[in-house]
Amino acid sequence: MKIATFNINGIKARLPRLKEWLEETRPTVACLQEIKTQDEGFPADEFEAIGYKSIWHGQKGFNGVAILADGIEPIETQRRLPGDPDDEHARYLEADVGGVRVASIYLPNGNPQPGPKFDYKLAWMERLRKHAASLWAQEIPTALVGDFNVIPEDKDVWSPRAMASDALMQPESRDAYARLLGDGWTDAVDTLNPRGGVWTFWDYQAGAWQRDHGFRIDHLLLSPELADRLAAVGVDKEHRGREKASDHAPVWVQLRD
DNA sequence: ATGACTGCCTCTGGCAGA
């Protein structure tokens, strides 16, 4: 079983690239973030035509998450992160697929920091930790995947100095991520690449892609049942270099059956 | 270096992104 996460930065603008990626790499489950469309604009038929069934949670203009599965109907278990009834952002979607609970997560960016957006990010991370703990307690094989908007350590960024004031690598953001891992979740990419240097995002600006000025913010967190099955991880970096690409690359984990 | 680019909805410029 192959579980992938991909921040596509607009499903309408990305549709040809996205379908191409699905057909070329054929993930069992693909969790998408930043679909940037309302529910009625989601092109489910386009995915159905290439063998993927999908569920989605959209919003006008920005945010939005989806879960696609190869020949399997994802059974939705949650479509918002508990803990704040006033939070209208479409940033969380969860489903059962092929015996695995999968969450597609679009964690708030938090810039500029300090400020209300950063406060929202940190509060969201605490809510995520609580909800993750409730999933953990159910002992369901679970994968929490998505754009976490956290650079976990200095080894995960091309230049810690250049990013020093960014919300993605503030000590508070990193501590919140570390607390989540401290509860027992396995960061799959980090586990198989302990020396770092793996990027999942390259800015559109300043020739970041051409200079390989990237960082790692798209993560796959596994519960112990899935961590035991961990066979391989990868970043489909080549797709970041294509025409009209997202600023993120797809990231995936291969699990033994 | 107050820089850079892209997508969205459209108050076609302002917001959001990271």
PDB file of C-alpha atoms (C1' of nucleotides) in Angstrom:
ATOM      1  CA  MET A   1       0.000   0.000   0.000  1.00  0.00           C
ATOM      2  CA  LYS A   2       1.289   3.386  -1.034  1.00  0.00           C
ATOM      3  CA  ILE A   3       0.033   6.512   0.742  1.00  0.00           C
ATOM      4  CA  ALA A   4       0.912   9.901  -0.750  1.00  0.00           C
ATOM      5  CA  THR A   5       0.412  13.528   0.198  1.00  0.00           C
ATOM      6  CA  PHE A   6       0.460  16.394  -2.265  1.00  0.00           C
ATOM      7  CA  ASN A   7      -0.217  20.093  -1.722  1.00  0.00           C
ATOM      8  CA  ILE A   8      -1.397  20.868  -5.232  1.00  0.00           C
ATOM      9  CA  ASN A   9      -1.922  24.656  -4.872  1.00  0.00           C
ATOM     10  CA  GLY A  10      -5.199  24.847  -6.785  1.00  0.00           C
ATOM     11  CA  ILE A  11      -6.964  21.824  -8.246  1.00  0.00           C
ATOM     12  CA  LYS A  12      -8.274  23.711 -11.303  1.00  0.00           C
ATOM     13  CA  ALA A  13      -4.879  25.072 -12.287  1.00  0.00           C
ATOM     14  CA  ARG A  14      -3.217  21.736 -11.512  1.00  0.00           C
ATOM     15  CA  LEU A  15      -5.649  19.185 -12.955  1.00  0.00           C
ATOM     16  CA  PRO A  16      -3.535  17.994 -15.941  1.00  0.00           C
ATOM     17  CA  ARG A  17      -0.401  17.720 -13.763  1.00  0.00           C
ATOM     18  CA  LEU A  18      -2.318  15.986 -10.987  1.00  0.00           C
ATOM     19  CA  LYS A  19      -3.901  13.351 -13.240  1.00  0.00           C
ATOM     20  CA  GLU A  20      -0.537  12.774 -14.876  1.00  0.00           C
ATOM     21  CA  TRP A  21       1.056  12.179 -11.482  1.00  0.00           C
ATOM     22  CA  LEU A  22      -1.721   9.790 -10.381  1.00  0.00           C
ATOM     23  CA  GLU A  23      -1.439   7.745 -13.558  1.00  0.00           C
ATOM     24  CA  GLU A  24       2.365   7.654 -13.546  1.00  0.00           C
ATOM     25  CA  THR A  25       2.890   6.832  -9.854  1.00  0.00           C
ATOM     26  CA  ARG A  26      -0.450   5.197  -8.973  1.00  0.00           C
ATOM     27  CA  PRO A  27      -0.616   5.785  -5.178  1.00  0.00           C
ATOM     28  CA  THR A  28      -3.191   3.631  -3.361  1.00  0.00           C
ATOM     29  CA  VAL A  29      -4.285   6.694  -1.408  1.00  0.00           C
ATOM     30  CA  ALA A  30      -3.575  10.316  -2.337  1.00  0.00           C
ATOM     31  CA  CYS A  31      -4.244  13.047   0.207  1.00  0.00           C
ATOM     32  CA  LEU A  32      -4.476  16.494  -1.369  1.00  0.00           C
ATOM     33  CA  GLN A  33      -4.235  19.927   0.193  1.00  0.00           C
ATOM     34  CA  GLU A  34      -4.974  23.420  -1.073  1.00  0.00           C
ATOM     35  CA  ILE A  35      -7.577  22.351  -3.597  1.00  0.00           C
ATOM     36  CA  LYS A  36      -8.746  26.003  -3.493  1.00  0.00           C
ATOM     37  CA  THR A  37     -12.246  25.293  -4.704  1.00  0.00           C
ATOM     38  CA  GLN A  38     -15.724  25.089  -3.299  1.00  0.00           C
ATOM     39  CA  ASP A  39     -17.264  21.623  -2.990  1.00  0.00           C
ATOM     40  CA  GLU A  40     -19.258  21.992  -6.232  1.00  0.00           C
ATOM     41  CA  GLY A  41     -16.115  22.756  -8.224  1.00  0.00           C
ATOM     42  CA  PHE A  42     -14.315  19.530  -7.313  1.00  0.00           C
ATOM     43  CA  PRO A  43     -13.642  17.465 -10.475  1.00  0.00           C
ATOM     44  CA  ALA A  44     -14.517  14.038  -9.020  1.00  0.00           C
ATOM     45  CA  ASP A  45     -15.494  12.743 -12.479  1.00  0.00           C
ATOM     46  CA  GLU A  46     -11.997  13.407 -13.793  1.00  0.00           C
ATOM     47  CA  PHE A  47     -10.552  11.151 -11.097  1.00  0.00           C
ATOM     48  CA  GLU A  48     -13.270   8.528 -11.442  1.00  0.00           C
ATOM     49  CA  ALA A  49     -12.325   8.287 -15.138  1.00  0.00           C
ATOM     50  CA  ILE A  50      -8.809   7.195 -14.203  1.00  0.00           C
ATOM     51  CA  GLY A  51      -9.919   4.816 -11.467  1.00  0.00           C
ATOM     52  CA  TYR A  52      -9.864   6.993  -8.330  1.00  0.00           C
ATOM     53  CA  LYS A  53     -12.781   7.470  -5.956  1.00  0.00           C
ATOM     54  CA  SER A  54     -12.665  10.600  -3.864  1.00  0.00           C
ATOM     55  CA  ILE A  55     -14.046  12.604  -0.980  1.00  0.00           C
ATOM     56  CA  TRP A  56     -13.337  16.292  -0.483  1.00  0.00           C
ATOM     57  CA  HIS A  57     -13.862  19.274   1.781  1.00  0.00           C
ATOM     58  CA  GLY A  58     -13.624  22.531  -0.112  1.00  0.00           C
ATOM     59  CA  GLN A  59     -13.848  26.221   0.546  1.00  0.00           C
ATOM     60  CA  LYS A  60     -14.016  29.298  -1.657  1.00  0.00           C
ATOM     61  CA  GLY A  61     -10.683  30.650  -2.787  1.00  0.00           C
ATOM     62  CA  PHE A  62      -8.203  28.920  -0.535  1.00  0.00           C
ATOM     63  CA  ASN A  63      -7.535  25.901   1.716  1.00  0.00           C
ATOM     64  CA  GLY A  64      -9.483  22.717   0.939  1.00  0.00           C
ATOM     65  CA  VAL A  65      -8.490  19.054   1.321  1.00  0.00           C
ATOM     66  CA  ALA A  66      -9.352  15.784  -0.421  1.00  0.00           C
ATOM     67  CA  ILE A  67      -8.687  12.039  -0.243  1.00  0.00           C
ATOM     68  CA  LEU A  68      -8.466   9.915  -3.400  1.00  0.00           C
ATOM     69  CA  ALA A  69      -8.220   6.124  -3.417  1.00  0.00           C
ATOM     70  CA  ASP A  70      -7.368   3.745  -6.235  1.00  0.00           C
ATOM     71  CA  GLY A  71     -10.499   1.669  -6.853  1.00  0.00           C
ATOM     72  CA  ILE A  72     -11.668   2.007  -3.242  1.00  0.00           C
ATOM     73  CA  GLU A  73     -14.392   4.267  -1.857  1.00  0.00           C
ATOM     74  CA  PRO A  74     -12.931   6.265   1.052  1.00  0.00           C
ATOM     75  CA  ILE A  75     -15.326   6.034   4.004  1.00  0.00           C
ATOM     76  CA  GLU A  76     -15.361   9.465   5.626  1.00  0.00           C
ATOM     77  CA  THR A  77     -14.853   9.456   9.397  1.00  0.00           C
ATOM     78  CA  GLN A  78     -14.281  13.175  10.094  1.00  0.00           C
ATOM     79  CA  ARG A  79     -14.414  16.397   8.056  1.00  0.00           C
ATOM     80  CA  ARG A  80     -13.177  18.957  10.523  1.00  0.00           C
ATOM     81  CA  LEU A  81     -10.702  19.067  13.333  1.00  0.00           C
ATOM     82  CA  PRO A  82     -12.563  19.008  16.654  1.00  0.00           C
ATOM     83  CA  GLY A  83     -11.965  21.628  19.326  1.00  0.00           C
ATOM     84  CA  ASP A  84     -13.132  24.927  17.822  1.00  0.00           C
ATOM     85  CA  PRO A  85     -16.674  25.229  16.441  1.00  0.00           C
ATOM     86  CA  ASP A  86     -15.841  28.713  15.085  1.00  0.00           C
ATOM     87  CA  ASP A  87     -13.038  27.431  12.856  1.00  0.00           C
ATOM     88  CA  GLU A  88     -14.476  27.543   9.319  1.00  0.00           C
ATOM     89  CA  HIS A  89     -11.267  26.682   7.438  1.00  0.00           C
ATOM     90  CA  ALA A  90     -11.376  23.511   5.338  1.00  0.00           C
ATOM     91  CA  ARG A  91      -8.128  22.002   6.588  1.00  0.00           C
ATOM     92  CA  TYR A  92      -8.915  18.478   7.783  1.00  0.00           C
ATOM     93  CA  LEU A  93     -10.485  15.394   6.239  1.00  0.00           C
ATOM     94  CA  GLU A  94     -10.272  11.827   7.499  1.00  0.00           C
ATOM     95  CA  ALA A  95     -11.377   8.487   6.104  1.00  0.00           C
ATOM     96  CA  ASP A  96     -11.005   4.724   6.313  1.00  0.00           C
ATOM     97  CA  VAL A  97      -9.353   3.294   3.215  1.00  0.00           C
ATOM     98  CA  GLY A  98      -8.296  -0.316   2.828  1.00  0.00           C
ATOM     99  CA  GLY A  99      -8.129  -0.956   6.578  1.00  0.00           C
ATOM    100  CA  VAL A 100      -6.180   2.216   7.331  1.00  0.00           C
ATOM    101  CA  ARG A 101      -7.411   5.456   8.866  1.00  0.00           C
ATOM    102  CA  VAL A 102      -5.989   8.321   6.808  1.00  0.00           C
ATOM    103  CA  ALA A 103      -6.116  12.043   7.565  1.00  0.00           C
ATOM    104  CA  SER A 104      -5.438  14.738   4.959  1.00  0.00           C
ATOM    105  CA  ILE A 105      -4.083  17.718   6.882  1.00  0.00           C
ATOM    106  CA  TYR A 106      -3.498  21.301   5.831  1.00  0.00           C
ATOM    107  CA  LEU A 107      -2.017  22.908   8.900  1.00  0.00           C
ATOM    108  CA  PRO A 108      -2.138  26.734   9.055  1.00  0.00           C
ATOM    109  CA  ASN A 109       0.933  28.543   7.787  1.00  0.00           C
ATOM    110  CA  GLY A 110       1.050  31.015  10.672  1.00  0.00           C
ATOM    111  CA  ASN A 111       2.825  33.910   8.997  1.00  0.00           C
ATOM    112  CA  PRO A 112       3.320  36.634   9.879  1.00  0.00           C
ATOM    113  CA  GLN A 113       4.572  35.844  13.341  1.00  0.00           C
ATOM    114  CA  PRO A 114       3.938  36.929  15.969  1.00  0.00           C
ATOM    115  CA  GLY A 115       0.266  37.702  15.463  1.00  0.00           C
ATOM    116  CA  PRO A 116      -3.228  36.207  15.288  1.00  0.00           C
ATOM    117  CA  LYS A 117      -2.369  33.881  12.396  1.00  0.00           C
ATOM    118  CA  PHE A 118       0.513  32.412  14.366  1.00  0.00           C
ATOM    119  CA  ASP A 119      -1.740  32.027  17.416  1.00  0.00           C
ATOM    120  CA  TYR A 120      -4.278  30.217  15.214  1.00  0.00           C
ATOM    121  CA  LYS A 121      -1.543  27.884  13.958  1.00  0.00           C
ATOM    122  CA  LEU A 122      -0.389  26.961  17.449  1.00  0.00           C
ATOM    123  CA  ALA A 123      -3.955  26.452  18.677  1.00  0.00           C
ATOM    124  CA  TRP A 124      -4.644  24.271  15.631  1.00  0.00           C
ATOM    125  CA  MET A 125      -1.579  22.166  16.418  1.00  0.00           C
ATOM    126  CA  GLU A 126      -2.784  21.580  19.958  1.00  0.00           C
ATOM    127  CA  ARG A 127      -6.197  20.565  18.622  1.00  0.00           C
ATOM    128  CA  LEU A 128      -4.491  18.204  16.176  1.00  0.00           C
ATOM    129  CA  ARG A 129      -2.445  16.652  18.958  1.00  0.00           C
ATOM    130  CA  LYS A 130      -5.576  16.025  21.019  1.00  0.00           C
ATOM    131  CA  HIS A 131      -7.463  14.500  18.123  1.00  0.00           C
ATOM    132  CA  ALA A 132      -4.461  12.385  17.160  1.00  0.00           C
ATOM    133  CA  ALA A 133      -4.358  11.067  20.716  1.00  0.00           C
ATOM    134  CA  SER A 134      -8.006  10.034  20.465  1.00  0.00           C
ATOM    135  CA  LEU A 135      -7.241   8.141  17.222  1.00  0.00           C
ATOM    136  CA  TRP A 136      -4.225   6.564  18.894  1.00  0.00           C
ATOM    137  CA  ALA A 137      -6.412   5.380  21.775  1.00  0.00           C
ATOM    138  CA  GLN A 138      -8.674   3.564  19.305  1.00  0.00           C
ATOM    139  CA  GLU A 139      -5.685   1.503  18.145  1.00  0.00           C
ATOM    140  CA  ILE A 140      -6.651   1.891  14.507  1.00  0.00           C
ATOM    141  CA  PRO A 141      -3.720   1.775  12.034  1.00  0.00           C
ATOM    142  CA  THR A 142      -3.485   5.486  11.238  1.00  0.00           C
ATOM    143  CA  ALA A 143      -1.551   7.770   8.892  1.00  0.00           C
ATOM    144  CA  LEU A 144      -1.655  11.532   9.492  1.00  0.00           C
ATOM    145  CA  VAL A 145      -0.373  13.061   6.278  1.00  0.00           C
ATOM    146  CA  GLY A 146      -0.287  16.469   4.701  1.00  0.00           C
ATOM    147  CA  ASP A 147       1.208  19.909   4.633  1.00  0.00           C
ATOM    148  CA  PHE A 148       2.125  20.496   8.281  1.00  0.00           C
ATOM    149  CA  ASN A 149       3.760  23.858   7.584  1.00  0.00           C
ATOM    150  CA  VAL A 150       6.501  23.001  10.061  1.00  0.00           C
ATOM    151  CA  ILE A 151      10.210  22.629   9.296  1.00  0.00           C
ATOM    152  CA  PRO A 152      11.008  20.146  12.077  1.00  0.00           C
ATOM    153  CA  GLU A 153      14.773  20.738  12.389  1.00  0.00           C
ATOM    154  CA  ASP A 154      17.572  22.790  10.833  1.00  0.00           C
ATOM    155  CA  LYS A 155      18.559  19.775   8.715  1.00  0.00           C
ATOM    156  CA  ASP A 156      15.187  20.093   6.987  1.00  0.00           C
ATOM    157  CA  VAL A 157      15.850  23.479   5.361  1.00  0.00           C
ATOM    158  CA  TRP A 158      18.379  24.741   2.824  1.00  0.00           C
ATOM    159  CA  SER A 159      19.196  27.763   5.001  1.00  0.00           C
ATOM    160  CA  PRO A 160      18.042  27.990   8.618  1.00  0.00           C
ATOM    161  CA  ARG A 161      19.324  31.547   8.674  1.00  0.00           C
ATOM    162  CA  ALA A 162      17.263  32.679   5.683  1.00  0.00           C
ATOM    163  CA  MET A 163      14.123  31.231   7.264  1.00  0.00           C
ATOM    164  CA  ALA A 164      14.880  32.189  10.859  1.00  0.00           C
ATOM    165  CA  SER A 165      11.940  34.543  11.366  1.00  0.00           C
ATOM    166  CA  ASP A 166       9.440  32.376   9.485  1.00  0.00           C
ATOM    167  CA  ALA A 167       6.497  30.830  11.319  1.00  0.00           C
ATOM    168  CA  LEU A 168       7.419  27.429   9.829  1.00  0.00           C
ATOM    169  CA  MET A 169      10.484  27.079  12.024  1.00  0.00           C
ATOM    170  CA  GLN A 170       9.759  29.067  15.154  1.00  0.00           C
ATOM    171  CA  PRO A 171      10.579  27.183  18.369  1.00  0.00           C
ATOM    172  CA  GLU A 172       6.859  27.137  19.262  1.00  0.00           C
ATOM    173  CA  SER A 173       5.984  25.476  15.923  1.00  0.00           C
ATOM    174  CA  ARG A 174       8.789  22.965  16.261  1.00  0.00           C
ATOM    175  CA  ASP A 175       7.962  22.191  19.874  1.00  0.00           C
ATOM    176  CA  ALA A 176       4.329  21.522  18.984  1.00  0.00           C
ATOM    177  CA  TYR A 177       5.439  19.159  16.202  1.00  0.00           C
ATOM    178  CA  ALA A 178       7.944  17.478  18.532  1.00  0.00           C
ATOM    179  CA  ARG A 179       5.217  16.969  21.144  1.00  0.00           C
ATOM    180  CA  LEU A 180       3.087  15.234  18.518  1.00  0.00           C
ATOM    181  CA  LEU A 181       5.980  12.918  17.629  1.00  0.00           C
ATOM    182  CA  GLY A 182       6.637  12.474  21.333  1.00  0.00           C
ATOM    183  CA  ASP A 183       3.209  10.862  21.635  1.00  0.00           C
ATOM    184  CA  GLY A 184       4.617   8.020  19.511  1.00  0.00           C
ATOM    185  CA  TRP A 185       3.933   8.958  15.886  1.00  0.00           C
ATOM    186  CA  THR A 186       6.662   8.045  13.408  1.00  0.00           C
ATOM    187  CA  ASP A 187       7.786  10.722  10.926  1.00  0.00           C
ATOM    188  CA  ALA A 188       8.309   8.310   8.012  1.00  0.00           C
ATOM    189  CA  VAL A 189      10.548  10.484   5.820  1.00  0.00           C
ATOM    190  CA  ASP A 190      12.771  11.479   8.743  1.00  0.00           C
ATOM    191  CA  THR A 191      13.071   7.886   9.957  1.00  0.00           C
ATOM    192  CA  LEU A 192      14.481   6.723   6.622  1.00  0.00           C
ATOM    193  CA  ASN A 193      16.489   9.938   6.011  1.00  0.00           C
ATOM    194  CA  PRO A 194      17.923  10.748   9.439  1.00  0.00           C
ATOM    195  CA  ARG A 195      20.592  13.069   8.061  1.00  0.00           C
ATOM    196  CA  GLY A 196      17.995  15.384   6.531  1.00  0.00           C
ATOM    197  CA  GLY A 197      18.472  17.289   3.302  1.00  0.00           C
ATOM    198  CA  VAL A 198      15.119  16.129   1.928  1.00  0.00           C
ATOM    199  CA  TRP A 199      12.921  18.927   0.559  1.00  0.00           C
ATOM    200  CA  THR A 200       9.220  18.839  -0.304  1.00  0.00           C
ATOM    201  CA  PHE A 201       8.669  22.536  -1.109  1.00  0.00           C
ATOM    202  CA  TRP A 202      10.479  25.060  -3.281  1.00  0.00           C
ATOM    203  CA  ASP A 203       9.209  28.632  -3.488  1.00  0.00           C
ATOM    204  CA  TYR A 204       8.146  29.995  -6.873  1.00  0.00           C
ATOM    205  CA  GLN A 205      10.201  33.119  -6.149  1.00  0.00           C
ATOM    206  CA  ALA A 206      13.875  33.978  -6.370  1.00  0.00           C
ATOM    207  CA  GLY A 207      14.805  30.932  -8.440  1.00  0.00           C
ATOM    208  CA  ALA A 208      14.361  28.697  -5.396  1.00  0.00           C
ATOM    209  CA  TRP A 209      13.744  25.588  -7.507  1.00  0.00           C
ATOM    210  CA  GLN A 210      16.726  26.191  -9.795  1.00  0.00           C
ATOM    211  CA  ARG A 211      18.985  26.766  -6.765  1.00  0.00           C
ATOM    212  CA  ASP A 212      17.456  23.835  -4.824  1.00  0.00           C
ATOM    213  CA  HIS A 213      16.488  26.224  -2.031  1.00  0.00           C
ATOM    214  CA  GLY A 214      13.820  24.037  -0.472  1.00  0.00           C
ATOM    215  CA  PHE A 215      12.613  22.679   2.802  1.00  0.00           C
ATOM    216  CA  ARG A 216      10.604  19.791   4.250  1.00  0.00           C
ATOM    217  CA  ILE A 217       7.107  20.612   5.488  1.00  0.00           C
ATOM    218  CA  ASP A 218       4.966  17.828   3.978  1.00  0.00           C
ATOM    219  CA  HIS A 219       4.968  14.938   6.423  1.00  0.00           C
ATOM    220  CA  LEU A 220       3.611  11.403   6.843  1.00  0.00           C
ATOM    221  CA  LEU A 221       3.100  10.389  10.454  1.00  0.00           C
ATOM    222  CA  LEU A 222       2.453   6.734  11.171  1.00  0.00           C
ATOM    223  CA  SER A 223       0.934   4.922  14.128  1.00  0.00           C
ATOM    224  CA  PRO A 224       2.968   1.921  15.413  1.00  0.00           C
ATOM    225  CA  GLU A 225       0.985  -0.653  13.377  1.00  0.00           C
ATOM    226  CA  LEU A 226       1.907   1.205  10.169  1.00  0.00           C
ATOM    227  CA  ALA A 227       5.427   2.137  11.239  1.00  0.00           C
ATOM    228  CA  ASP A 228       6.102  -1.593  11.560  1.00  0.00           C
ATOM    229  CA  ARG A 229       5.125  -1.975   7.900  1.00  0.00           C
ATOM    230  CA  LEU A 230       7.309   0.919   6.648  1.00  0.00           C
ATOM    231  CA  ALA A 231       9.157  -0.199   3.510  1.00  0.00           C
ATOM    232  CA  ALA A 232      10.142   2.979   1.649  1.00  0.00           C
ATOM    233  CA  VAL A 233       9.518   6.704   1.333  1.00  0.00           C
ATOM    234  CA  GLY A 234      10.048   9.116  -1.509  1.00  0.00           C
ATOM    235  CA  VAL A 235       9.580  12.611  -2.890  1.00  0.00           C
ATOM    236  CA  ASP A 236       8.418  12.802  -6.508  1.00  0.00           C
ATOM    237  CA  LYS A 237      10.792  15.695  -7.011  1.00  0.00           C
ATOM    238  CA  GLU A 238      10.810  15.491 -10.778  1.00  0.00           C
ATOM    239  CA  HIS A 239       7.164  16.558 -10.817  1.00  0.00           C
ATOM    240  CA  ARG A 240       8.119  19.879  -9.159  1.00  0.00           C
ATOM    241  CA  GLY A 241      10.207  20.733 -12.217  1.00  0.00           C
ATOM    242  CA  ARG A 242       7.411  20.297 -14.744  1.00  0.00           C
ATOM    243  CA  GLU A 243       5.454  22.998 -16.552  1.00  0.00           C
ATOM    244  CA  LYS A 244       2.780  24.631 -14.348  1.00  0.00           C
ATOM    245  CA  ALA A 245       3.853  22.613 -11.302  1.00  0.00           C
ATOM    246  CA  SER A 246       2.716  23.124  -7.724  1.00  0.00           C
ATOM    247  CA  ASP A 247       5.307  24.671  -5.405  1.00  0.00           C
ATOM    248  CA  HIS A 248       5.164  21.412  -3.396  1.00  0.00           C
ATOM    249  CA  ALA A 249       6.260  17.981  -4.603  1.00  0.00           C
ATOM    250  CA  PRO A 250       4.292  14.792  -3.819  1.00  0.00           C
ATOM    251  CA  VAL A 251       5.642  12.759  -0.883  1.00  0.00           C
ATOM    252  CA  TRP A 252       4.798   9.098  -0.303  1.00  0.00           C
ATOM    253  CA  VAL A 253       5.291   6.091   1.926  1.00  0.00           C
ATOM    254  CA  GLN A 254       5.226   2.458   0.839  1.00  0.00           C
ATOM    255  CA  LEU A 255       3.835   0.008   3.422  1.00  0.00           C
ATOM    256  CA  ARG A 256       4.285  -3.744   3.386  1.00  0.00           C
ATOM    257  CA  ASP A 257       1.036  -5.698   3.085  1.00  0.00           C
TER     258      ASP A 257
ATOM    259  C1'  DA B   1      16.671  43.914  -0.401  1.00  0.00           C
ATOM    260  C1'  DT B   2      10.389  46.925   1.295  1.00  0.00           C
ATOM    261  C1'  DG B   3      12.633  42.499  -4.125  1.00  0.00           C
ATOM    262  C1'  DA B   4      11.345  38.163  -6.651  1.00  0.00           C
ATOM    263  C1'  DC B   5       5.991  34.144  -8.180  1.00  0.00           C
ATOM    264  C1'  DT B   6       1.446  31.921  -8.509  1.00  0.00           C
ATOM    265  C1'  DG B   7      -3.623  31.068  -7.892  1.00  0.00           C
ATOM    266  C1'  DC B   8      -8.057  32.679  -6.702  1.00  0.00           C
ATOM    267  C1'  DC B   9     -12.145  35.598  -7.224  1.00  0.00           C
ATOM    268  C1'  DT B  10     -12.937  39.622  -9.054  1.00  0.00           C
ATOM    269  C1'  DC B  11     -13.775  45.634  -6.059  1.00  0.00           C
ATOM    270  C1'  DT B  12      -8.529  42.598 -12.634  1.00  0.00           C
ATOM    271  C1'  DG B  13      -6.038  44.545  -7.236  1.00  0.00           C
ATOM    272  C1'  DG B  14      -5.892  42.429  -2.966  1.00  0.00           C
ATOM    273  C1'  DC B  15      -5.300  38.476  -0.397  1.00  0.00           C
ATOM    274  C1'  DA B  16      -3.051  34.155   0.702  1.00  0.00           C
ATOM    275  C1'  DG B  17       0.552  31.344   0.454  1.00  0.00           C
ATOM    276  C1'  DA B  18       5.453  29.708   2.847  1.00  0.00           C
TER     277       DA B  18
END
